[in-house]
CSV table of C-alpha atoms in Angstrom, one decimal:
chain,number,residue,atom,x,y,z
A,1,UNK,CA,16.9,26.4,14.6
A,2,UNK,CA,16.4,25.9,10.9
A,3,UNK,CA,19.3,24.1,9.3
A,4,UNK,CA,20.3,25.5,5.9
A,5,UNK,CA,23.3,24.8,3.7
A,6,UNK,CA,24.8,26.9,0.9
A,7,UNK,CA,23.9,26.1,-2.7
A,8,UNK,CA,26.9,25.9,-5.0
A,9,UNK,CA,27.7,29.2,-6.6
A,10,UNK,CA,27.3,27.5,-10.0
A,11,UNK,CA,23.7,26.5,-9.3
A,12,UNK,CA,22.9,30.1,-8.1
A,13,UNK,CA,24.3,31.5,-11.3
A,14,UNK,CA,22.5,29.0,-13.5
A,15,UNK,CA,19.2,30.1,-12.0
A,16,UNK,CA,19.8,33.8,-12.7
A,17,UNK,CA,18.3,34.6,-16.1
A,18,UNK,CA,19.0,38.2,-17.0
A,19,UNK,CA,18.9,39.2,-13.4
A,20,UNK,CA,19.5,43.0,-13.9
A,21,UNK,CA,20.3,44.8,-10.7
A,22,UNK,CA,20.8,42.3,-7.9
A,23,UNK,CA,20.4,42.8,-4.1
A,24,UNK,CA,21.6,40.1,-1.7
A,25,UNK,CA,19.7,39.7,1.6
A,26,UNK,CA,21.0,37.6,4.5
A,27,UNK,CA,19.3,36.6,7.7
A,28,UNK,CA,20.5,37.5,11.2
A,29,UNK,CA,19.3,34.4,13.0
A,30,UNK,CA,19.8,30.8,12.0
A,31,UNK,CA,21.6,31.5,8.7
A,32,UNK,CA,24.1,33.8,10.5
A,33,UNK,CA,24.8,31.2,13.2
A,34,UNK,CA,25.3,28.5,10.6
A,35,UNK,CA,27.6,30.8,8.5
A,36,UNK,CA,25.4,30.5,5.4
A,37,UNK,CA,23.7,33.9,5.4
A,38,UNK,CA,25.5,36.3,7.8
A,39,UNK,CA,27.4,39.4,6.9
A,40,UNK,CA,30.6,37.7,5.8
A,41,UNK,CA,28.6,35.4,3.5
A,42,UNK,CA,26.6,38.2,2.0
A,43,UNK,CA,29.7,40.2,1.3
A,44,UNK,CA,31.3,37.1,-0.3
A,45,UNK,CA,28.2,36.5,-2.4
A,46,UNK,CA,28.2,40.1,-3.6
A,47,UNK,CA,31.9,39.9,-4.6
A,48,UNK,CA,31.5,36.6,-6.4
A,49,UNK,CA,28.5,37.8,-8.4
A,50,UNK,CA,30.4,41.0,-9.4
A,51,UNK,CA,33.4,38.8,-10.4
A,52,UNK,CA,30.9,36.8,-12.5
A,53,UNK,CA,29.9,40.0,-14.3
A,54,UNK,CA,26.6,40.6,-12.5
A,55,UNK,CA,25.4,44.0,-11.4
A,56,UNK,CA,25.1,44.0,-7.6
A,57,UNK,CA,23.5,47.2,-6.1
A,58,UNK,CA,23.8,46.2,-2.5
A,59,UNK,CA,23.7,43.6,0.2
A,60,UNK,CA,22.5,43.4,3.8
A,61,UNK,CA,21.4,41.2,6.6
A,62,UNK,CA,17.8,41.3,7.9
A,63,UNK,CA,17.3,40.9,11.6
A,64,UNK,CA,15.2,37.9,10.9
A,65,UNK,CA,14.1,37.2,7.4
A,66,UNK,CA,11.2,35.0,8.5
A,67,UNK,CA,9.6,37.8,10.5
A,68,UNK,CA,10.0,41.0,8.5
A,69,UNK,CA,6.9,43.0,9.3
A,70,UNK,CA,6.2,44.8,6.1
A,71,UNK,CA,7.7,46.2,2.9
A,72,UNK,CA,8.4,49.4,4.8
A,73,UNK,CA,10.5,47.6,7.3
A,74,UNK,CA,12.3,45.7,4.6
A,75,UNK,CA,13.2,49.1,2.9
A,76,UNK,CA,14.3,50.6,6.2
A,77,UNK,CA,16.9,47.9,6.3
A,78,UNK,CA,18.3,49.2,2.9
A,79,UNK,CA,16.3,51.4,0.5
A,80,UNK,CA,18.4,50.1,-2.4
A,81,UNK,CA,16.2,46.9,-2.3
A,82,UNK,CA,13.5,48.9,-4.1
A,83,UNK,CA,15.7,49.4,-7.1
A,84,UNK,CA,16.6,45.8,-7.4
A,85,UNK,CA,15.4,43.6,-10.3
A,86,UNK,CA,16.4,40.4,-8.6
A,87,UNK,CA,16.8,39.5,-4.9
A,88,UNK,CA,19.0,36.7,-3.7
A,89,UNK,CA,18.0,35.5,-0.2
A,90,UNK,CA,20.5,33.8,2.0
A,91,UNK,CA,18.1,32.4,4.6
A,92,UNK,CA,15.8,29.3,5.1
A,93,UNK,CA,12.8,28.8,2.9
A,94,UNK,CA,10.4,30.5,5.3
A,95,UNK,CA,12.6,33.7,5.2
A,96,UNK,CA,12.7,33.6,1.4
A,97,UNK,CA,8.9,33.1,1.3
A,98,UNK,CA,8.3,36.2,3.6
A,99,UNK,CA,10.7,38.3,1.5
A,100,UNK,CA,9.0,37.1,-1.7
A,101,UNK,CA,5.6,38.1,-0.4
A,102,UNK,CA,6.8,41.7,0.2
A,103,UNK,CA,8.5,42.5,-3.1
A,104,UNK,CA,7.4,42.3,-6.7
A,105,UNK,CA,10.6,41.1,-8.3
A,106,UNK,CA,12.0,37.5,-8.6
A,107,UNK,CA,13.6,36.1,-5.5
A,108,UNK,CA,16.1,33.3,-5.6
A,109,UNK,CA,17.4,31.1,-2.8
A,110,UNK,CA,21.2,30.9,-2.1
A,111,UNK,CA,20.7,28.1,0.4
A,112,UNK,CA,18.9,24.8,0.7
A,113,UNK,CA,16.7,24.3,3.7
A,114,UNK,CA,17.5,21.0,5.3
A,115,UNK,CA,15.7,20.4,8.6
A,116,UNK,CA,14.8,21.6,12.0
A,117,UNK,CA,17.8,21.0,14.2
A,118,UNK,CA,20.2,22.6,16.6
A,119,UNK,CA,23.7,23.7,17.1
A,120,UNK,CA,25.4,22.7,20.3
A,121,UNK,CA,28.8,21.6,21.6
A,122,UNK,CA,30.3,22.9,18.4
A,123,UNK,CA,28.2,20.7,16.1
A,124,UNK,CA,25.3,21.3,13.8
A,125,UNK,CA,22.6,18.7,14.7
A,126,UNK,CA,20.2,18.1,11.8
A,127,UNK,CA,16.8,16.4,11.8
A,128,UNK,CA,16.0,16.8,15.5
A,129,UNK,CA,12.3,17.5,14.9
A,130,UNK,CA,9.9,16.8,12.1
A,131,UNK,CA,7.5,19.5,13.1
A,132,UNK,CA,4.6,16.9,13.1
A,133,UNK,CA,2.5,18.6,15.9
A,134,UNK,CA,1.4,16.6,19.0
A,135,UNK,CA,4.9,16.0,20.5
A,136,UNK,CA,5.4,12.7,22.1
A,137,UNK,CA,9.2,12.8,22.3
A,138,UNK,CA,9.1,12.2,26.0
A,139,UNK,CA,8.1,8.6,25.4
A,140,UNK,CA,11.4,8.2,23.5
A,141,UNK,CA,13.7,9.8,25.9
A,142,UNK,CA,13.7,13.0,24.0
A,143,UNK,CA,15.0,11.3,20.8
A,144,UNK,CA,12.2,11.8,18.3
A,145,UNK,CA,11.9,8.7,16.0
A,146,UNK,CA,9.7,10.5,13.5
A,147,UNK,CA,12.5,12.9,12.9
A,148,UNK,CA,15.6,10.9,13.6
A,149,UNK,CA,14.7,7.5,12.1
A,150,UNK,CA,14.7,7.8,8.3
A,151,UNK,CA,11.7,5.4,8.2
A,152,UNK,CA,10.0,7.3,11.1
A,153,UNK,CA,9.4,4.0,12.8
A,154,UNK,CA,7.5,4.5,16.1
A,155,UNK,CA,7.5,1.0,17.5
A,156,UNK,CA,11.2,-0.1,17.3
A,157,UNK,CA,14.0,-0.4,14.9
A,158,UNK,CA,13.9,-1.9,11.4
A,159,UNK,CA,16.0,-5.0,10.7
A,160,UNK,CA,18.5,-2.9,8.8
A,161,UNK,CA,20.5,-1.5,11.7
A,162,UNK,CA,24.0,-3.0,12.2
A,163,UNK,CA,25.8,-2.6,15.5
A,164,UNK,CA,23.8,0.4,16.4
A,165,UNK,CA,24.4,2.2,13.1
A,166,UNK,CA,21.6,3.2,10.7
A,167,UNK,CA,20.8,1.3,7.5
A,168,UNK,CA,20.5,4.5,5.6
A,169,UNK,CA,23.7,6.2,6.9
A,170,UNK,CA,26.1,3.6,8.3
A,171,UNK,CA,28.2,6.4,9.8
A,172,UNK,CA,25.2,7.6,11.8
A,173,UNK,CA,23.6,6.2,14.9
A,174,UNK,CA,20.4,4.2,14.7
A,175,UNK,CA,17.8,6.5,16.3
A,176,UNK,CA,16.4,3.5,18.1
A,177,UNK,CA,19.8,2.7,19.6
A,178,UNK,CA,19.9,6.3,20.9
A,179,UNK,CA,16.3,5.9,22.3
A,180,UNK,CA,17.3,2.7,24.0
A,181,UNK,CA,20.4,4.2,25.6
A,182,UNK,CA,18.6,7.3,26.8
A,183,UNK,CA,15.7,5.4,28.3
A,184,UNK,CA,18.1,3.0,30.0
A,185,UNK,CA,20.0,6.0,31.4
A,186,UNK,CA,16.8,7.6,32.9
A,187,UNK,CA,15.5,4.2,34.1
A,188,UNK,CA,12.4,4.1,31.8
A,189,UNK,CA,13.0,1.1,29.6
A,190,UNK,CA,9.4,0.2,30.4
A,191,UNK,CA,8.3,2.8,27.9
A,192,UNK,CA,9.6,0.5,25.1
A,193,UNK,CA,6.7,-1.8,25.6
A,194,UNK,CA,4.1,0.7,24.6
A,195,UNK,CA,2.6,0.3,21.1
A,196,UNK,CA,2.1,3.6,19.3
A,197,UNK,CA,-0.8,4.0,17.0
A,198,UNK,CA,-0.3,5.4,13.5
A,199,UNK,CA,0.3,9.2,13.5
A,200,UNK,CA,-2.6,11.4,12.5
A,201,UNK,CA,-1.7,13.9,9.9
A,202,UNK,CA,-4.9,15.9,10.0
A,203,UNK,CA,-4.2,18.4,12.7
B,1,UNK,CA,-24.1,-4.5,-25.9
B,2,UNK,CA,-25.2,-5.7,-22.5
B,3,UNK,CA,-23.7,-4.1,-19.5
B,4,UNK,CA,-24.1,-7.4,-17.7
B,5,UNK,CA,-20.7,-9.0,-17.2
B,6,UNK,CA,-19.6,-12.2,-15.6
B,7,UNK,CA,-17.8,-10.9,-12.5
B,8,UNK,CA,-15.5,-13.4,-11.0
B,9,UNK,CA,-14.9,-13.0,-7.3
B,10,UNK,CA,-12.3,-15.2,-5.7
B,11,UNK,CA,-13.0,-15.2,-2.0
B,12,UNK,CA,-10.0,-16.6,-0.3
B,13,UNK,CA,-10.4,-20.3,0.4
B,14,UNK,CA,-9.6,-21.4,4.0
B,15,UNK,CA,-5.9,-21.1,4.0
B,16,UNK,CA,-4.1,-24.3,3.1
B,17,UNK,CA,-0.9,-22.6,4.3
B,18,UNK,CA,-2.4,-21.9,7.7
B,19,UNK,CA,-3.6,-25.5,7.9
B,20,UNK,CA,0.1,-26.5,7.3
B,21,UNK,CA,1.3,-24.1,10.0
B,22,UNK,CA,-1.2,-25.7,12.5
B,23,UNK,CA,-0.3,-29.3,11.4
B,24,UNK,CA,2.7,-31.3,12.4
B,25,UNK,CA,4.2,-31.2,9.0
B,26,UNK,CA,7.5,-29.4,8.4
B,27,UNK,CA,6.5,-26.3,6.4
B,28,UNK,CA,8.6,-25.1,3.4
B,29,UNK,CA,8.2,-21.8,1.7
B,30,UNK,CA,10.4,-20.3,-1.0
B,31,UNK,CA,10.9,-16.8,-2.3
B,32,UNK,CA,9.9,-15.8,-5.8
B,33,UNK,CA,10.8,-12.4,-7.3
B,34,UNK,CA,8.5,-10.7,-9.8
B,35,UNK,CA,10.3,-9.8,-13.0
B,36,UNK,CA,11.8,-6.4,-13.7
B,37,UNK,CA,9.6,-6.3,-16.7
B,38,UNK,CA,6.3,-7.8,-17.9
B,39,UNK,CA,7.2,-11.3,-18.8
B,40,UNK,CA,6.7,-13.7,-15.9
B,41,UNK,CA,7.8,-16.9,-17.7
B,42,UNK,CA,11.2,-17.2,-15.8
B,43,UNK,CA,9.4,-16.7,-12.5
B,44,UNK,CA,6.9,-19.4,-13.5
B,45,UNK,CA,9.8,-21.6,-14.5
B,46,UNK,CA,11.6,-21.1,-11.1
B,47,UNK,CA,8.4,-21.8,-9.2
B,48,UNK,CA,7.7,-24.8,-11.3
B,49,UNK,CA,11.1,-26.3,-10.6
B,50,UNK,CA,10.4,-26.5,-6.8
B,51,UNK,CA,6.6,-26.3,-6.7
B,52,UNK,CA,6.1,-29.9,-5.7
B,53,UNK,CA,8.3,-29.5,-2.6
B,54,UNK,CA,7.1,-26.1,-1.4
B,55,UNK,CA,3.9,-25.3,0.6
B,56,UNK,CA,3.7,-21.7,-0.5
B,57,UNK,CA,5.7,-19.1,-2.5
B,58,UNK,CA,6.6,-15.9,-0.8
B,59,UNK,CA,6.3,-13.2,-3.5
B,60,UNK,CA,8.7,-10.3,-2.8
B,61,UNK,CA,7.6,-6.6,-2.9
B,62,UNK,CA,10.2,-4.5,-4.6
B,63,UNK,CA,12.8,-6.3,-2.5
B,64,UNK,CA,16.0,-4.4,-1.6
B,65,UNK,CA,14.1,-1.3,-2.9
B,66,UNK,CA,14.6,-2.5,-6.5
B,67,UNK,CA,11.6,-1.7,-8.7
B,68,UNK,CA,9.8,-4.8,-10.1
B,69,UNK,CA,6.4,-5.9,-11.1
B,70,UNK,CA,3.9,-5.7,-8.2
B,71,UNK,CA,3.7,-8.6,-5.8
B,72,UNK,CA,-0.1,-8.5,-6.1
B,73,UNK,CA,-0.1,-9.1,-9.8
B,74,UNK,CA,2.7,-11.8,-9.6
B,75,UNK,CA,1.0,-13.5,-6.7
B,76,UNK,CA,-2.3,-13.7,-8.6
B,77,UNK,CA,-0.6,-15.1,-11.6
B,78,UNK,CA,1.2,-17.8,-9.5
B,79,UNK,CA,-2.1,-18.6,-7.9
B,80,UNK,CA,-3.6,-19.3,-11.3
B,81,UNK,CA,-0.8,-21.8,-11.8
B,82,UNK,CA,-2.2,-23.7,-8.8
B,83,UNK,CA,0.5,-22.5,-6.4
B,84,UNK,CA,-0.1,-21.2,-2.9
B,85,UNK,CA,1.2,-17.7,-2.3
B,86,UNK,CA,2.3,-15.5,0.6
B,87,UNK,CA,2.1,-11.9,-0.4
B,88,UNK,CA,4.9,-9.6,0.9
B,89,UNK,CA,3.8,-6.1,1.7
B,90,UNK,CA,6.3,-3.3,2.6
B,91,UNK,CA,5.5,-0.1,4.5
B,92,UNK,CA,8.0,1.7,2.3
B,93,UNK,CA,5.9,2.1,-0.9
B,94,UNK,CA,2.4,2.8,0.2
B,95,UNK,CA,0.4,5.0,2.6
B,96,UNK,CA,-2.4,3.6,4.7
B,97,UNK,CA,-5.0,4.0,2.0
B,98,UNK,CA,-3.0,2.0,-0.5
B,99,UNK,CA,-1.9,-0.6,2.0
B,100,UNK,CA,-5.5,-1.3,3.2
B,101,UNK,CA,-6.8,-1.2,-0.4
B,102,UNK,CA,-4.1,-3.7,-1.5
B,103,UNK,CA,-4.9,-6.0,1.4
B,104,UNK,CA,-8.6,-6.1,0.4
B,105,UNK,CA,-7.7,-6.6,-3.2
B,106,UNK,CA,-5.3,-9.4,-2.4
B,107,UNK,CA,-8.0,-11.2,-0.4
B,108,UNK,CA,-10.5,-10.8,-3.2
B,109,UNK,CA,-8.0,-12.3,-5.6
B,110,UNK,CA,-7.6,-15.3,-3.4
B,111,UNK,CA,-4.4,-14.4,-1.6
B,112,UNK,CA,-5.1,-14.6,2.2
B,113,UNK,CA,-1.5,-15.1,3.3
B,114,UNK,CA,0.5,-12.0,3.8
B,115,UNK,CA,4.0,-11.2,5.1
B,116,UNK,CA,4.5,-7.6,6.4
B,117,UNK,CA,7.8,-5.7,6.6
B,118,UNK,CA,9.2,-2.2,6.8
B,119,UNK,CA,11.1,-2.5,3.6
B,120,UNK,CA,14.7,-1.5,2.8
B,121,UNK,CA,15.2,2.2,2.4
B,122,UNK,CA,14.9,3.6,-1.2
B,123,UNK,CA,18.5,4.7,-1.3
B,124,UNK,CA,19.5,1.1,-1.1
B,125,UNK,CA,17.8,0.3,-4.4
B,126,UNK,CA,17.7,1.2,-8.1
B,127,UNK,CA,15.4,4.3,-7.8
B,128,UNK,CA,17.3,6.1,-5.0
B,129,UNK,CA,15.5,9.4,-5.4
B,130,UNK,CA,12.1,7.7,-4.4
B,131,UNK,CA,10.0,9.5,-1.8
B,132,UNK,CA,9.9,7.0,1.1
B,133,UNK,CA,6.4,6.6,2.5
B,134,UNK,CA,6.5,4.6,5.8
B,135,UNK,CA,3.1,6.1,6.7
B,136,UNK,CA,2.6,3.0,9.0
B,137,UNK,CA,5.3,0.9,10.5
B,138,UNK,CA,5.1,-2.9,10.4
B,139,UNK,CA,3.6,-3.1,13.9
B,140,UNK,CA,0.9,-0.6,12.9
B,141,UNK,CA,0.3,-2.4,9.6
B,142,UNK,CA,-0.3,-5.7,11.5
B,143,UNK,CA,-2.7,-3.8,13.7
B,144,UNK,CA,-4.5,-2.3,10.7
B,145,UNK,CA,-4.8,-5.8,9.2
B,146,UNK,CA,-6.4,-7.2,12.3
B,147,UNK,CA,-8.7,-4.3,12.3
B,148,UNK,CA,-9.8,-5.0,8.7
B,149,UNK,CA,-10.5,-8.6,9.9
B,150,UNK,CA,-12.6,-7.1,12.6
B,151,UNK,CA,-14.7,-5.3,10.0
B,152,UNK,CA,-13.3,-1.8,10.2
B,153,UNK,CA,-10.6,0.2,8.4
B,154,UNK,CA,-7.8,1.9,10.3
B,155,UNK,CA,-9.9,5.1,10.8
B,156,UNK,CA,-12.8,3.1,12.2
B,157,UNK,CA,-15.1,3.1,9.2
B,158,UNK,CA,-17.1,-0.2,8.8
B,159,UNK,CA,-16.3,-2.5,5.8
B,160,UNK,CA,-19.0,-3.9,3.7
B,161,UNK,CA,-17.5,-7.4,3.7
B,162,UNK,CA,-14.6,-8.7,5.8
B,163,UNK,CA,-11.3,-10.5,5.0
B,164,UNK,CA,-9.5,-13.1,7.1
B,165,UNK,CA,-5.7,-13.3,6.6
B,166,UNK,CA,-2.9,-15.5,7.6
B,167,UNK,CA,-0.5,-12.9,8.9
B,168,UNK,CA,3.3,-13.1,9.0
B,169,UNK,CA,6.1,-10.8,9.8
B,170,UNK,CA,9.9,-10.9,9.6
B,171,UNK,CA,12.5,-10.9,12.3
B,172,UNK,CA,16.3,-11.2,12.9
B,173,UNK,CA,17.4,-14.0,15.1
B,174,UNK,CA,19.6,-12.1,17.6
B,175,UNK,CA,18.7,-13.2,21.1
B,176,UNK,CA,21.2,-10.6,22.5
B,177,UNK,CA,19.5,-7.6,20.7
B,178,UNK,CA,16.8,-6.3,23.2
B,179,UNK,CA,15.4,-3.9,20.7
B,180,UNK,CA,14.8,-6.5,18.0
B,181,UNK,CA,13.2,-8.8,20.6
B,182,UNK,CA,11.0,-5.9,21.8
B,183,UNK,CA,9.8,-5.3,18.3
B,184,UNK,CA,9.2,-8.9,17.7
B,185,UNK,CA,7.0,-9.0,20.8
B,186,UNK,CA,5.0,-6.0,19.6
B,187,UNK,CA,4.4,-7.8,16.3
B,188,UNK,CA,3.2,-10.9,18.1
B,189,UNK,CA,0.9,-8.7,20.3
B,190,UNK,CA,-0.8,-7.3,17.2
B,191,UNK,CA,-1.8,-10.8,16.1
B,192,UNK,CA,0.4,-12.9,14.0
B,193,UNK,CA,0.3,-16.5,12.6
B,194,UNK,CA,4.0,-16.9,11.7
B,195,UNK,CA,7.5,-15.3,11.8
B,196,UNK,CA,9.9,-15.6,8.9
B,197,UNK,CA,13.5,-15.0,9.9
B,198,UNK,CA,16.6,-13.6,8.3
B,199,UNK,CA,19.0,-16.3,7.0
B,200,UNK,CA,20.2,-18.6,9.7
B,201,UNK,CA,23.7,-20.2,9.6
B,202,UNK,CA,24.5,-20.8,13.3
B,203,UNK,CA,22.0,-23.4,14.6
B,204,UNK,CA,23.1,-23.2,18.2
B,205,UNK,CA,22.6,-19.4,18.1
B,206,UNK,CA,19.2,-20.0,16.5
B,207,UNK,CA,18.2,-22.4,19.2
B,208,UNK,CA,19.0,-19.7,21.8
B,209,UNK,CA,16.8,-17.3,19.9
B,210,UNK,CA,14.0,-19.9,19.8
B,211,UNK,CA,14.3,-20.4,23.5
B,212,UNK,CA,14.1,-16.6,24.1
B,213,UNK,CA,10.8,-16.3,22.2
B,214,UNK,CA,9.2,-19.6,23.2
B,215,UNK,CA,6.6,-17.9,25.4
B,216,UNK,CA,5.0,-16.3,22.3
B,217,UNK,CA,4.2,-19.7,20.8
B,218,UNK,CA,4.3,-18.3,17.2
B,219,UNK,CA,5.4,-20.7,14.5
B,220,UNK,CA,8.8,-19.7,13.1
B,221,UNK,CA,10.1,-20.4,9.6
B,222,UNK,CA,13.9,-20.2,9.6
B,223,UNK,CA,15.4,-18.3,6.7
B,224,UNK,CA,17.9,-20.1,4.5
B,225,UNK,CA,20.2,-18.8,1.8
B,226,UNK,CA,22.5,-21.5,0.3
B,227,UNK,CA,26.1,-20.3,0.3
B,228,UNK,CA,27.8,-20.1,-3.1
B,229,UNK,CA,31.3,-19.1,-2.0
B,230,UNK,CA,33.4,-18.0,1.0
B,231,UNK,CA,33.4,-14.5,-0.5
B,232,UNK,CA,29.6,-14.5,-0.4
B,233,UNK,CA,29.7,-15.6,3.3
B,234,UNK,CA,32.1,-12.8,4.2
B,235,UNK,CA,30.1,-10.2,2.3
B,236,UNK,CA,26.9,-11.1,4.1
B,237,UNK,CA,28.7,-11.0,7.5
B,238,UNK,CA,29.9,-7.5,6.7
B,239,UNK,CA,26.9,-6.0,4.8
B,240,UNK,CA,23.7,-7.8,5.7
B,241,UNK,CA,22.2,-7.0,9.1
B,242,UNK,CA,21.2,-10.0,11.2
B,243,UNK,CA,23.3,-12.5,9.3
B,244,UNK,CA,26.1,-14.3,11.0
B,245,UNK,CA,28.1,-17.0,9.1
B,246,UNK,CA,30.6,-18.7,11.5
B,247,UNK,CA,34.3,-19.1,10.7
B,248,UNK,CA,33.9,-22.9,10.6
B,249,UNK,CA,31.5,-22.6,7.6
B,250,UNK,CA,33.6,-20.1,5.9
B,251,UNK,CA,36.6,-22.5,6.2
B,252,UNK,CA,34.6,-25.3,4.8
B,253,UNK,CA,33.6,-23.2,1.8
B,254,UNK,CA,37.2,-22.2,1.3
B,255,UNK,CA,38.5,-25.8,1.5
B,256,UNK,CA,36.0,-27.1,-1.0
B,257,UNK,CA,36.8,-27.7,-4.7
B,258,UNK,CA,33.1,-27.1,-5.5
B,259,UNK,CA,31.9,-24.4,-3.2
B,260,UNK,CA,28.4,-24.2,-4.6
B,261,UNK,CA,27.9,-27.9,-4.0
B,262,UNK,CA,29.4,-27.5,-0.5
B,263,UNK,CA,27.0,-24.7,0.2
B,264,UNK,CA,24.1,-27.0,-0.7
B,265,UNK,CA,25.5,-29.7,1.6
B,266,UNK,CA,25.8,-27.2,4.4
B,267,UNK,CA,22.2,-26.0,3.8
B,268,UNK,CA,20.9,-29.6,3.8
B,269,UNK,CA,22.6,-30.3,7.1
B,270,UNK,CA,21.1,-27.1,8.5
B,271,UNK,CA,17.6,-28.2,7.3
B,272,UNK,CA,18.0,-31.5,9.1
B,273,UNK,CA,18.9,-29.7,12.3
B,274,UNK,CA,16.2,-27.0,11.9
B,275,UNK,CA,13.5,-29.7,11.6
B,276,UNK,CA,14.1,-30.4,15.3
B,277,UNK,CA,13.8,-26.8,16.5
B,278,UNK,CA,11.2,-24.8,14.4
B,279,UNK,CA,8.1,-25.2,12.3
B,280,UNK,CA,9.7,-24.9,9.0
B,281,UNK,CA,12.1,-23.1,6.6
B,282,UNK,CA,11.9,-20.2,4.3
B,283,UNK,CA,14.2,-20.6,1.4
B,284,UNK,CA,15.8,-17.6,-0.4
B,285,UNK,CA,17.5,-19.3,-3.3
B,286,UNK,CA,18.6,-16.1,-5.1
B,287,UNK,CA,19.1,-17.4,-8.6
B,288,UNK,CA,19.9,-21.0,-7.4
B,289,UNK,CA,16.6,-22.6,-8.2
B,290,UNK,CA,18.0,-25.4,-10.5
B,291,UNK,CA,19.9,-26.8,-7.5
B,292,UNK,CA,17.1,-26.6,-5.0
B,293,UNK,CA,15.5,-29.9,-5.9
B,294,UNK,CA,18.8,-31.6,-5.2
B,295,UNK,CA,19.0,-29.7,-1.9
B,296,UNK,CA,15.6,-30.9,-0.8
B,297,UNK,CA,16.4,-34.5,-1.7
B,298,UNK,CA,19.8,-34.4,0.2
B,299,UNK,CA,17.9,-32.9,3.2
B,300,UNK,CA,15.4,-35.6,3.1
B,301,UNK,CA,12.5,-33.4,2.1
B,302,UNK,CA,10.4,-35.2,-0.5
B,303,UNK,CA,7.8,-34.1,-3.0
B,304,UNK,CA,4.4,-33.3,-1.5
B,305,UNK,CA,1.2,-34.7,-2.9
């Protein structure tokens, strides 16, 4: 799941320069689950824009903004989009990019795209994966250091962790502490001895 | 105008610092920070105050993620003053191209001693919006350095000429932290000539640490930061990972009428104890240079020839 968070309404307004007729498009997948781009959020956005004196001609939620097949299928969703001078997209950056490639008017994001993560046990879990290709998370008990250690250290923790907490976010767990606990739990502490070569970024 | 120029190449001399590490002498290094600016005179002054007591100066690399003059430039300038230099290199600021190219440049400028570390995260420093690099971690950078010494860059391309470094790395002194020990072992496996530790205050604890790594047979330079006040001791306990100042020392600092002087006395006592258990010390005076000569004399460390 792509983790997105809402931009402040002030920032969205600031970026609208003579927007003309606005259409607000949400996304039915991650953004809906995270409550940053589902139907209630799209409705609220339309209302707030109108209250701010903007002309809103419609709003809707695409099934999945990142995989809208064509301009025709975008219009099937709501033909009003064709009359829009500006589209505000409430999805991740890939959803916004797909929408932008299908229309010929300015497209603005209403969310910030934070990371690849998950949502379980009632909590949003950010930064679970760095999408680096060639996955080796199994050597780290399923806790990816590239994604979850701010320094991406593959051969052990930095000297900055204190009592299992991260140097960068003292309220957050040190990824290496999590790796250690998990490997201990599954009886594979031997994996800690392996030296990992630098990551290749060319494929 | 002739295009012929007098090119000065400074191939690193056989490392005087490495000879010291291999000798029986107690090794002393001290930290020098490059200026946050372009005038190196106060760094020269600080180095000059203690230069006769110190085997090599460890030149910091944007320490605590605070932007300063490059350690490479500062190191070369200290070298020209006749001082031996250990160049710090962090993984935070450079990708593998830049790290390898700085290593070759350092060697060509006569700086064969290096000390490698991950580097504090940019949000801890004075340019918190910096894009952090960490293309290599410290274990991988040590591996890359060994590879350069073997005549190849990290991607396996041959070098035209080959450096030979004296390689150091940093460590905490926590014998009860399996992950820290595991990483220290990995650094040793990549080829290392010395370890430099976080500040030590509890000698007994440090001895246990030394016992736990004795199988590696790597020379260890114990970090020392003279205490200035009880407040500073408590602050470090709370905020600096890997530092543990015991209650007894904090009480001594509190009871003293001249805490800065007491801090130097404590430090001198520690130096006398550390002479029995490790190869040397690495002093981090943090603005305390004027008092360091006195510290060395109290500790029984005299000017070198």
